[in-house]
Amino acid sequence: MRNEMTLERLREIVEAYGASPARWPQAERLAAEGLASSSREAQALVADAARFDALLDMAPAEAPSAALTERLMAARPRAVAPIVPARPQKEKGFLRGLLETVWPYGSAAFPAGTLAAALVMGVALGSASDISLSLTGTAVTASTETETGEGLIALAMADQVWPEEWMQ
Amino acid sequence: MADRRLGPLQGAGADRRPRIGSIQALPGPLCSEGPTRGKIRLDRPSDDELVAAVASGDEAACRALVDRHLARMLALARRMLGNHADAEEVAQEVFLRVWTHAGRWEPGKAQFGTWLHRVATNLCLDRLRRRRGTEDIDAIPEPASGEPGPDRQLEQRELAARVDAALQALPERQRAAMVLSHYQGLGNIEAADILGISVEAVESLLSRARRQLRVALATERDELLRSKETSA
């Protein structure tokens, strides 16, 4: 850092960087500002540079257009959706393979349930209703009200008349 | 040509930066993630924080970065290239590089603003080199020194055009040094870093540039002085 500032060095600084101390080399700024505030010759140097800076500041630079900003925003990076790893396929067993061959329409739970329900309903209806059996031309009637085995025997023994040809 | 002009140091210093209110309006991760999760951040996010958020696709961070730097990059390119259309192309290319490289940005390794200036300056110098072989010498605007028009606004516009023409007539390296130091408000060390030369070389480029500009704009300088005296 230069602690001493000469008028000649201040002239070099101002001729290169202009009148604003913000643009002067940081290492020399304090010393240069000190000289600029204390010397009339230095003040004249800086004032002349300030007038020239004002002229340079007239160089045009337009603000960005809305279209440019929107183009940039349209091209911005997008958040990437996290990739969900696919669930590993379980190895099919023999039964599952067989089931899929018979019912290739997805889960077999629904048709299996329907079949089971139909079976249950059939058994329930069958056991709840009477079964009557009547033979035309005989007086014998078998009914489920009696024990089934005895009824069938009675039915078998009811007709004592055998057709003649049966006896030959 | 639009009349909206940017001052040479616009956005260069902390005092010219957007106020805290701008970040309070930022939705999403910038307001809730990171070390201050669950709190509203009162500080302004650094460039490094914004770049990290840009890499993860944060729209608010992209807009904040554009709001913060686009005008300065455009101004740099405009003064280097001399026309607005080319300047917009360069500014767009600079930001497309930001979008592409955001994921690889290493915080703390370099100043993001310096990196942006380096990219923009190099893109401008490349364009100027390509132009050199093809451009018609008559297409370069001459610093005019005609009589100023009676209309003050027109007079200002004419002066601006003459300053621009004088700037465009500078050798490329001198112009780059002038743009970085005078118009972008960068320090001599930063300018030297961007141009890849020594601090002394930057000072030499600046001295020669200003000397040439003083000669080219001698008439305009007097005009400006007269104009100020009239308006005072």
CSV table of N, CA, C and O in Angstrom, one decimal, chain A residues 9 12-20 22-26 28 45 48-65 67-73 75-80, chain B residues 1-2 4-6 8-9 54 56-57 59 62-63 66 70-71 74-75 78-79 84 88 92 95-96 99 156 159-160 163-164 178 181-183 188 203 206-207 210 213-214 217 220-221 224-225 228:
chain,number,residue,atom,x,y,z
A,9,ARG,N,0.9,11.1,-9.1
A,9,ARG,CA,0.2,9.8,-9.1
A,9,ARG,C,-1.3,10.0,-9.1
A,9,ARG,O,-2.0,9.2,-9.7
A,12,GLU,N,-2.3,10.4,-12.6
A,12,GLU,CA,-2.4,9.1,-13.3
A,12,GLU,C,-3.7,8.3,-13.0
A,12,GLU,O,-4.3,7.7,-13.8
A,13,ILE,N,-4.0,8.3,-11.7
A,13,ILE,CA,-5.2,7.6,-11.2
A,13,ILE,C,-6.4,8.2,-11.9
A,13,ILE,O,-7.3,7.4,-12.4
A,14,VAL,N,-6.5,9.5,-11.8
A,14,VAL,CA,-7.7,10.1,-12.3
A,14,VAL,C,-7.8,10.0,-13.9
A,14,VAL,O,-8.9,9.8,-14.4
A,15,GLU,N,-6.7,10.0,-14.5
A,15,GLU,CA,-6.7,9.9,-16.0
A,15,GLU,C,-7.1,8.5,-16.4
A,15,GLU,O,-7.5,8.2,-17.5
A,16,ALA,N,-6.8,7.5,-15.5
A,16,ALA,CA,-7.2,6.1,-15.9
A,16,ALA,C,-8.6,5.7,-15.4
A,16,ALA,O,-9.4,5.1,-16.1
A,17,TYR,N,-8.9,6.1,-14.2
A,17,TYR,CA,-10.1,5.6,-13.5
A,17,TYR,C,-11.2,6.6,-13.4
A,17,TYR,O,-12.3,6.3,-13.0
A,18,GLY,N,-10.9,7.9,-13.7
A,18,GLY,CA,-12.0,8.9,-13.6
A,18,GLY,C,-12.0,9.5,-12.3
A,18,GLY,O,-11.2,9.3,-11.4
A,19,ALA,N,-13.1,10.3,-12.0
A,19,ALA,CA,-13.2,11.1,-10.9
A,19,ALA,C,-13.7,10.4,-9.6
A,19,ALA,O,-13.5,10.9,-8.5
A,20,SER,N,-14.4,9.3,-9.8
A,20,SER,CA,-15.1,8.7,-8.7
A,20,SER,C,-14.1,7.8,-7.9
A,20,SER,O,-13.5,6.9,-8.4
A,22,ALA,N,-14.7,5.6,-5.9
A,22,ALA,CA,-15.1,4.2,-5.9
A,22,ALA,C,-14.4,3.3,-6.9
A,22,ALA,O,-14.2,2.1,-6.8
A,23,ARG,N,-13.9,4.0,-8.0
A,23,ARG,CA,-13.3,3.3,-9.1
A,23,ARG,C,-11.7,3.2,-8.9
A,23,ARG,O,-11.0,2.5,-9.6
A,24,TRP,N,-11.2,4.0,-8.0
A,24,TRP,CA,-9.8,4.1,-7.8
A,24,TRP,C,-9.3,2.8,-7.2
A,24,TRP,O,-10.0,2.1,-6.5
A,25,PRO,N,-8.0,2.5,-7.4
A,25,PRO,CA,-7.4,1.3,-6.8
A,25,PRO,C,-7.6,1.4,-5.2
A,25,PRO,O,-7.2,2.4,-4.6
A,26,GLN,N,-8.1,0.3,-4.7
A,26,GLN,CA,-8.4,0.3,-3.3
A,26,GLN,C,-7.2,0.6,-2.4
A,26,GLN,O,-7.3,1.3,-1.4
A,28,GLU,N,-4.8,2.5,-2.8
A,28,GLU,CA,-4.4,3.9,-2.9
A,28,GLU,C,-5.5,4.9,-2.6
A,28,GLU,O,-5.3,6.1,-2.6
A,45,LEU,N,-8.1,18.8,-10.9
A,45,LEU,CA,-8.0,17.6,-11.7
A,45,LEU,C,-9.2,16.7,-11.6
A,45,LEU,O,-9.7,16.3,-12.6
A,48,ASP,N,-12.3,18.3,-13.3
A,48,ASP,CA,-12.3,18.2,-14.8
A,48,ASP,C,-12.6,16.7,-15.2
A,48,ASP,O,-13.4,16.5,-16.2
A,49,ALA,N,-12.1,15.7,-14.4
A,49,ALA,CA,-12.4,14.3,-14.8
A,49,ALA,C,-13.9,14.0,-14.5
A,49,ALA,O,-14.5,13.2,-15.3
A,50,ALA,N,-14.5,14.7,-13.5
A,50,ALA,CA,-15.9,14.5,-13.3
A,50,ALA,C,-16.8,14.9,-14.4
A,50,ALA,O,-17.8,14.3,-14.8
A,51,ARG,N,-16.4,16.1,-15.1
A,51,ARG,CA,-17.2,16.6,-16.2
A,51,ARG,C,-17.0,15.6,-17.4
A,51,ARG,O,-18.0,15.3,-18.1
A,52,PHE,N,-15.9,15.0,-17.6
A,52,PHE,CA,-15.7,14.1,-18.7
A,52,PHE,C,-16.5,12.8,-18.4
A,52,PHE,O,-17.1,12.2,-19.3
A,53,ASP,N,-16.5,12.4,-17.1
A,53,ASP,CA,-17.2,11.2,-16.7
A,53,ASP,C,-18.7,11.4,-17.0
A,53,ASP,O,-19.4,10.4,-17.5
A,54,ALA,N,-19.2,12.6,-16.8
A,54,ALA,CA,-20.6,12.8,-17.0
A,54,ALA,C,-21.0,12.7,-18.5
A,54,ALA,O,-22.0,12.2,-18.9
A,55,LEU,N,-20.0,13.1,-19.4
A,55,LEU,CA,-20.2,12.9,-20.8
A,55,LEU,C,-20.2,11.4,-21.2
A,55,LEU,O,-21.0,10.9,-21.9
A,56,LEU,N,-19.2,10.7,-20.6
A,56,LEU,CA,-19.1,9.2,-20.9
A,56,LEU,C,-20.4,8.5,-20.4
A,56,LEU,O,-20.8,7.5,-21.1
A,57,ASP,N,-21.0,8.9,-19.3
A,57,ASP,CA,-22.2,8.3,-18.8
A,57,ASP,C,-23.4,8.3,-19.7
A,57,ASP,O,-24.4,7.7,-19.5
A,58,MET,N,-23.2,9.2,-20.8
A,58,MET,CA,-24.3,9.3,-21.7
A,58,MET,C,-24.4,8.2,-22.7
A,58,MET,O,-25.4,8.0,-23.4
A,59,ALA,N,-23.4,7.3,-22.7
A,59,ALA,CA,-23.4,6.2,-23.6
A,59,ALA,C,-24.6,5.3,-23.4
A,59,ALA,O,-24.9,4.9,-22.2
A,60,PRO,N,-25.4,5.1,-24.4
A,60,PRO,CA,-26.7,4.4,-24.1
A,60,PRO,C,-26.6,2.9,-23.8
A,60,PRO,O,-25.7,2.2,-24.2
A,61,ALA,N,-27.5,2.5,-22.9
A,61,ALA,CA,-27.7,1.1,-22.6
A,61,ALA,C,-29.1,0.9,-22.2
A,61,ALA,O,-29.5,1.4,-21.2
A,62,GLU,N,-29.9,0.2,-23.1
A,62,GLU,CA,-31.3,0.1,-22.8
A,62,GLU,C,-31.5,-1.0,-21.8
A,62,GLU,O,-30.7,-1.9,-21.6
A,63,ALA,N,-32.7,-0.9,-21.1
A,63,ALA,CA,-33.1,-2.0,-20.1
A,63,ALA,C,-33.5,-3.2,-20.9
A,63,ALA,O,-33.9,-3.1,-22.1
A,64,PRO,N,-33.4,-4.4,-20.3
A,64,PRO,CA,-33.8,-5.6,-21.0
A,64,PRO,C,-35.3,-5.6,-21.3
A,64,PRO,O,-36.1,-5.1,-20.5
A,65,SER,N,-35.6,-6.1,-22.5
A,65,SER,CA,-37.1,-6.2,-22.9
A,65,SER,C,-37.8,-7.3,-22.1
A,65,SER,O,-37.1,-8.3,-21.6
A,67,ALA,N,-39.6,-9.4,-23.4
A,67,ALA,CA,-39.5,-10.6,-24.2
A,67,ALA,C,-38.3,-11.4,-23.9
A,67,ALA,O,-38.3,-12.6,-23.8
A,68,LEU,N,-37.2,-10.7,-23.7
A,68,LEU,CA,-35.9,-11.3,-23.3
A,68,LEU,C,-36.0,-12.1,-22.0
A,68,LEU,O,-35.6,-13.2,-21.9
A,69,THR,N,-36.6,-11.4,-21.0
A,69,THR,CA,-36.8,-12.0,-19.7
A,69,THR,C,-37.6,-13.2,-19.8
A,69,THR,O,-37.3,-14.3,-19.2
A,70,GLU,N,-38.7,-13.2,-20.6
A,70,GLU,CA,-39.6,-14.3,-20.7
A,70,GLU,C,-38.9,-15.5,-21.5
A,70,GLU,O,-39.1,-16.6,-21.1
A,71,ARG,N,-38.1,-15.1,-22.5
A,71,ARG,CA,-37.3,-16.2,-23.2
A,71,ARG,C,-36.4,-16.9,-22.2
A,71,ARG,O,-36.3,-18.2,-22.2
A,72,LEU,N,-35.7,-16.1,-21.4
A,72,LEU,CA,-34.8,-16.8,-20.4
A,72,LEU,C,-35.6,-17.6,-19.4
A,72,LEU,O,-35.1,-18.7,-19.0
A,73,MET,N,-36.7,-17.1,-18.9
A,73,MET,CA,-37.5,-17.9,-18.0
A,73,MET,C,-38.1,-19.2,-18.6
A,73,MET,O,-38.1,-20.2,-18.0
A,75,ALA,N,-36.6,-20.9,-20.8
A,75,ALA,CA,-35.4,-21.9,-21.0
A,75,ALA,C,-34.8,-22.3,-19.7
A,75,ALA,O,-33.8,-23.0,-19.7
A,76,ARG,N,-35.4,-21.9,-18.6
A,76,ARG,CA,-34.8,-22.2,-17.3
A,76,ARG,C,-34.8,-23.7,-17.0
A,76,ARG,O,-35.6,-24.4,-17.5
A,77,PRO,N,-33.9,-24.1,-16.1
A,77,PRO,CA,-34.0,-25.5,-15.7
A,77,PRO,C,-35.3,-25.9,-15.0
A,77,PRO,O,-35.8,-25.0,-14.2
A,78,ARG,N,-35.8,-27.1,-15.2
A,78,ARG,CA,-37.0,-27.5,-14.5
A,78,ARG,C,-36.7,-28.5,-13.5
A,78,ARG,O,-35.7,-29.3,-13.6
A,79,ALA,N,-37.5,-28.6,-12.5
A,79,ALA,CA,-37.4,-29.6,-11.4
A,79,ALA,C,-37.7,-31.0,-12.1
A,79,ALA,O,-38.6,-31.1,-12.8
A,80,VAL,N,-36.8,-31.9,-11.8
A,80,VAL,CA,-37.0,-33.3,-12.3
A,80,VAL,C,-37.8,-34.1,-11.3
A,80,VAL,O,-37.5,-34.1,-10.2
B,1,MET,N,-34.7,3.5,-30.7
B,1,MET,CA,-33.9,3.2,-29.5
B,1,MET,C,-34.6,3.8,-28.2
B,1,MET,O,-35.0,4.9,-28.2
B,2,ALA,N,-34.7,2.9,-27.3
B,2,ALA,CA,-35.4,3.4,-26.1
B,2,ALA,C,-34.6,4.4,-25.3
B,2,ALA,O,-33.4,4.5,-25.4
B,4,ARG,N,-34.8,4.5,-22.0
B,4,ARG,CA,-34.5,4.0,-20.6
B,4,ARG,C,-33.0,3.7,-20.6
B,4,ARG,O,-32.5,2.8,-21.3
B,5,ARG,N,-32.2,4.4,-19.9
B,5,ARG,CA,-30.8,4.2,-19.8
B,5,ARG,C,-30.4,3.7,-18.4
B,5,ARG,O,-31.0,4.1,-17.4
B,6,LEU,N,-29.3,2.9,-18.4
B,6,LEU,CA,-28.8,2.5,-17.1
B,6,LEU,C,-27.6,3.2,-16.8
B,6,LEU,O,-26.7,3.4,-17.6
B,8,PRO,N,-24.0,3.9,-15.2
B,8,PRO,CA,-22.8,3.1,-15.3
B,8,PRO,C,-22.6,2.2,-14.1
B,8,PRO,O,-22.0,1.1,-14.3
B,9,LEU,N,-23.0,2.6,-13.0
B,9,LEU,CA,-22.8,1.7,-11.8
B,9,LEU,C,-24.1,1.1,-11.3
B,9,LEU,O,-24.1,0.6,-10.2
B,54,VAL,N,-31.4,-22.6,-8.5
B,54,VAL,CA,-31.6,-22.7,-9.9
B,54,VAL,C,-31.4,-24.1,-10.4
B,54,VAL,O,-32.1,-24.6,-11.2
B,56,SER,N,-31.8,-26.8,-8.9
B,56,SER,CA,-32.8,-27.7,-8.6
B,56,SER,C,-34.2,-27.3,-9.2
B,56,SER,O,-35.2,-27.8,-8.8
B,57,GLY,N,-34.1,-26.3,-10.1
B,57,GLY,CA,-35.3,-26.0,-10.9
B,57,GLY,C,-36.3,-25.0,-10.2
B,57,GLY,O,-37.4,-24.9,-10.5
B,59,GLU,N,-38.1,-21.9,-9.7
B,59,GLU,CA,-38.5,-20.8,-10.7
B,59,GLU,C,-38.2,-19.4,-10.1
B,59,GLU,O,-37.7,-18.5,-10.7
B,62,CYS,N,-34.6,-18.5,-10.3
B,62,CYS,CA,-34.2,-18.1,-11.7
B,62,CYS,C,-34.6,-16.7,-11.9
B,62,CYS,O,-33.8,-15.9,-12.5
B,63,ARG,N,-35.8,-16.3,-11.5
B,63,ARG,CA,-36.3,-15.0,-11.8
B,63,ARG,C,-35.5,-14.0,-10.9
B,63,ARG,O,-35.1,-12.9,-11.4
B,66,VAL,N,-32.2,-13.5,-12.7
B,66,VAL,CA,-32.4,-12.6,-13.9
B,66,VAL,C,-32.6,-11.2,-13.5
B,66,VAL,O,-31.9,-10.3,-14.1
B,70,LEU,N,-29.4,-9.5,-15.2
B,70,LEU,CA,-29.6,-9.4,-16.6
B,70,LEU,C,-29.3,-7.9,-17.1
B,70,LEU,O,-28.7,-7.8,-18.1
B,71,ALA,N,-29.8,-6.9,-16.4
B,71,ALA,CA,-29.7,-5.6,-16.9
B,71,ALA,C,-28.2,-5.2,-17.0
B,71,ALA,O,-27.8,-4.5,-18.0
B,74,LEU,N,-26.6,-7.0,-20.0
B,74,LEU,CA,-27.1,-6.4,-21.2
B,74,LEU,C,-26.4,-5.1,-21.5
B,74,LEU,O,-26.0,-4.8,-22.6
B,75,ALA,N,-26.2,-4.3,-20.4
B,75,ALA,CA,-25.5,-3.0,-20.5
B,75,ALA,C,-24.1,-3.2,-21.0
B,75,ALA,O,-23.5,-2.5,-21.8
B,78,ARG,N,-24.1,-4.2,-24.6
B,78,ARG,CA,-24.5,-3.1,-25.4
B,78,ARG,C,-23.4,-2.1,-25.7
B,78,ARG,O,-23.1,-1.6,-26.8
B,79,ARG,N,-22.6,-1.8,-24.6
B,79,ARG,CA,-21.5,-0.9,-24.8
B,79,ARG,C,-20.3,-1.5,-25.4
B,79,ARG,O,-19.5,-0.8,-26.1
B,84,HIS,N,-28.2,-3.0,-29.7
B,84,HIS,CA,-29.1,-3.6,-28.7
B,84,HIS,C,-29.4,-5.1,-29.1
B,84,HIS,O,-29.4,-6.0,-28.2
B,88,GLU,N,-28.6,-8.3,-26.7
B,88,GLU,CA,-29.6,-9.2,-26.2
B,88,GLU,C,-29.2,-10.6,-26.4
B,88,GLU,O,-29.4,-11.5,-25.6
B,92,GLN,N,-28.5,-13.2,-23.5
B,92,GLN,CA,-29.3,-14.5,-23.4
B,92,GLN,C,-28.3,-15.7,-23.4
B,92,GLN,O,-28.5,-16.6,-22.6
B,95,PHE,N,-27.0,-16.2,-19.8
B,95,PHE,CA,-27.9,-16.8,-18.9
B,95,PHE,C,-28.2,-18.3,-19.3
B,95,PHE,O,-28.4,-19.1,-18.4
B,96,LEU,N,-28.2,-18.6,-20.5
B,96,LEU,CA,-28.3,-20.0,-20.9
B,96,LEU,C,-27.2,-20.8,-20.3
B,96,LEU,O,-27.3,-22.0,-19.9
B,99,TRP,N,-27.9,-21.4,-16.7
B,99,TRP,CA,-28.9,-22.5,-16.5
B,99,TRP,C,-28.2,-23.8,-16.7
B,99,TRP,O,-28.5,-24.8,-16.0
B,156,GLN,N,-29.6,15.7,-26.5
B,156,GLN,CA,-29.1,14.6,-25.5
B,156,GLN,C,-28.9,13.3,-26.3
B,156,GLN,O,-27.9,12.6,-26.1
B,159,LEU,N,-25.8,13.6,-28.5
B,159,LEU,CA,-24.6,13.5,-27.6
B,159,LEU,C,-24.4,12.0,-27.3
B,159,LEU,O,-23.2,11.5,-27.4
B,160,ALA,N,-25.4,11.3,-26.9
B,160,ALA,CA,-25.3,9.9,-26.5
B,160,ALA,C,-24.8,9.1,-27.7
B,160,ALA,O,-23.9,8.2,-27.5
B,163,VAL,N,-21.1,9.7,-28.1
B,163,VAL,CA,-20.3,9.0,-27.1
B,163,VAL,C,-20.2,7.6,-27.4
B,163,VAL,O,-19.1,6.9,-27.3
B,164,ASP,N,-21.3,7.0,-27.8
B,164,ASP,CA,-21.4,5.6,-28.2
B,164,ASP,C,-20.4,5.3,-29.4
B,164,ASP,O,-19.7,4.3,-29.3
B,178,MET,N,-12.6,-0.2,-20.4
B,178,MET,CA,-13.4,0.9,-20.0
B,178,MET,C,-14.8,0.5,-19.6
B,178,MET,O,-15.4,1.0,-18.6
B,181,SER,N,-14.5,-1.2,-16.0
B,181,SER,CA,-14.1,-0.3,-15.0
B,181,SER,C,-15.1,0.9,-14.8
B,181,SER,O,-15.7,1.1,-13.8
B,182,HIS,N,-15.3,1.6,-15.9
B,182,HIS,CA,-16.2,2.8,-15.8
B,182,HIS,C,-17.6,2.5,-15.7
B,182,HIS,O,-18.4,3.0,-14.9
B,183,TYR,N,-18.1,1.6,-16.7
B,183,TYR,CA,-19.6,1.4,-16.8
B,183,TYR,C,-20.1,0.3,-15.8
B,183,TYR,O,-21.2,0.4,-15.3
B,188,ASN,N,-10.1,-2.6,-10.1
B,188,ASN,CA,-9.0,-2.9,-11.1
B,188,ASN,C,-8.6,-4.4,-11.0
B,188,ASN,O,-8.2,-5.0,-12.0
B,203,GLU,N,-4.6,-0.6,-16.0
B,203,GLU,CA,-4.5,0.9,-15.8
B,203,GLU,C,-4.0,1.5,-17.1
B,203,GLU,O,-4.5,2.6,-17.5
B,206,LEU,N,-6.8,1.6,-19.6
B,206,LEU,CA,-7.8,2.6,-19.2
B,206,LEU,C,-7.3,4.0,-19.6
B,206,LEU,O,-8.0,4.9,-20.1
B,207,SER,N,-6.0,4.3,-19.3
B,207,SER,CA,-5.4,5.6,-19.6
B,207,SER,C,-5.4,5.9,-21.1
B,207,SER,O,-5.8,7.0,-21.5
B,210,ARG,N,-9.1,6.5,-22.2
B,210,ARG,CA,-9.7,7.8,-21.9
B,210,ARG,C,-9.0,8.9,-22.7
B,210,ARG,O,-9.7,9.9,-23.0
B,213,LEU,N,-10.7,8.9,-26.0
B,213,LEU,CA,-12.0,9.4,-25.9
B,213,LEU,C,-12.1,10.9,-25.7
B,213,LEU,O,-12.9,11.6,-26.3
B,214,ARG,N,-11.1,11.4,-25.0
B,214,ARG,CA,-11.1,12.9,-24.7
B,214,ARG,C,-10.8,13.6,-26.1
B,214,ARG,O,-11.5,14.6,-26.3
B,217,LEU,N,-14.0,13.2,-28.2
B,217,LEU,CA,-15.2,13.9,-27.7
B,217,LEU,C,-14.9,15.3,-27.3
B,217,LEU,O,-15.7,15.9,-26.5
B,220,GLU,N,-17.8,17.5,-28.1
B,220,GLU,CA,-19.0,17.1,-27.3
B,220,GLU,C,-18.9,17.6,-25.9
B,220,GLU,O,-19.9,17.9,-25.2
B,221,ARG,N,-17.7,17.5,-25.4
B,221,ARG,CA,-17.4,17.9,-24.0
B,221,ARG,C,-17.8,19.4,-23.8
B,221,ARG,O,-18.4,19.8,-22.9
B,224,LEU,N,-21.5,19.8,-24.0
B,224,LEU,CA,-22.2,19.4,-22.8
B,224,LEU,C,-22.1,20.4,-21.7
B,224,LEU,O,-23.0,20.8,-21.0
B,225,LEU,N,-20.9,21.0,-21.7
B,225,LEU,CA,-20.7,22.1,-20.7
B,225,LEU,C,-21.6,23.3,-21.0
B,225,LEU,O,-22.2,23.8,-20.0
B,228,LYS,N,-25.1,22.5,-20.0
B,228,LYS,CA,-25.3,22.5,-18.5
B,228,LYS,C,-25.4,24.0,-18.1
B,228,LYS,O,-26.2,24.3,-17.2
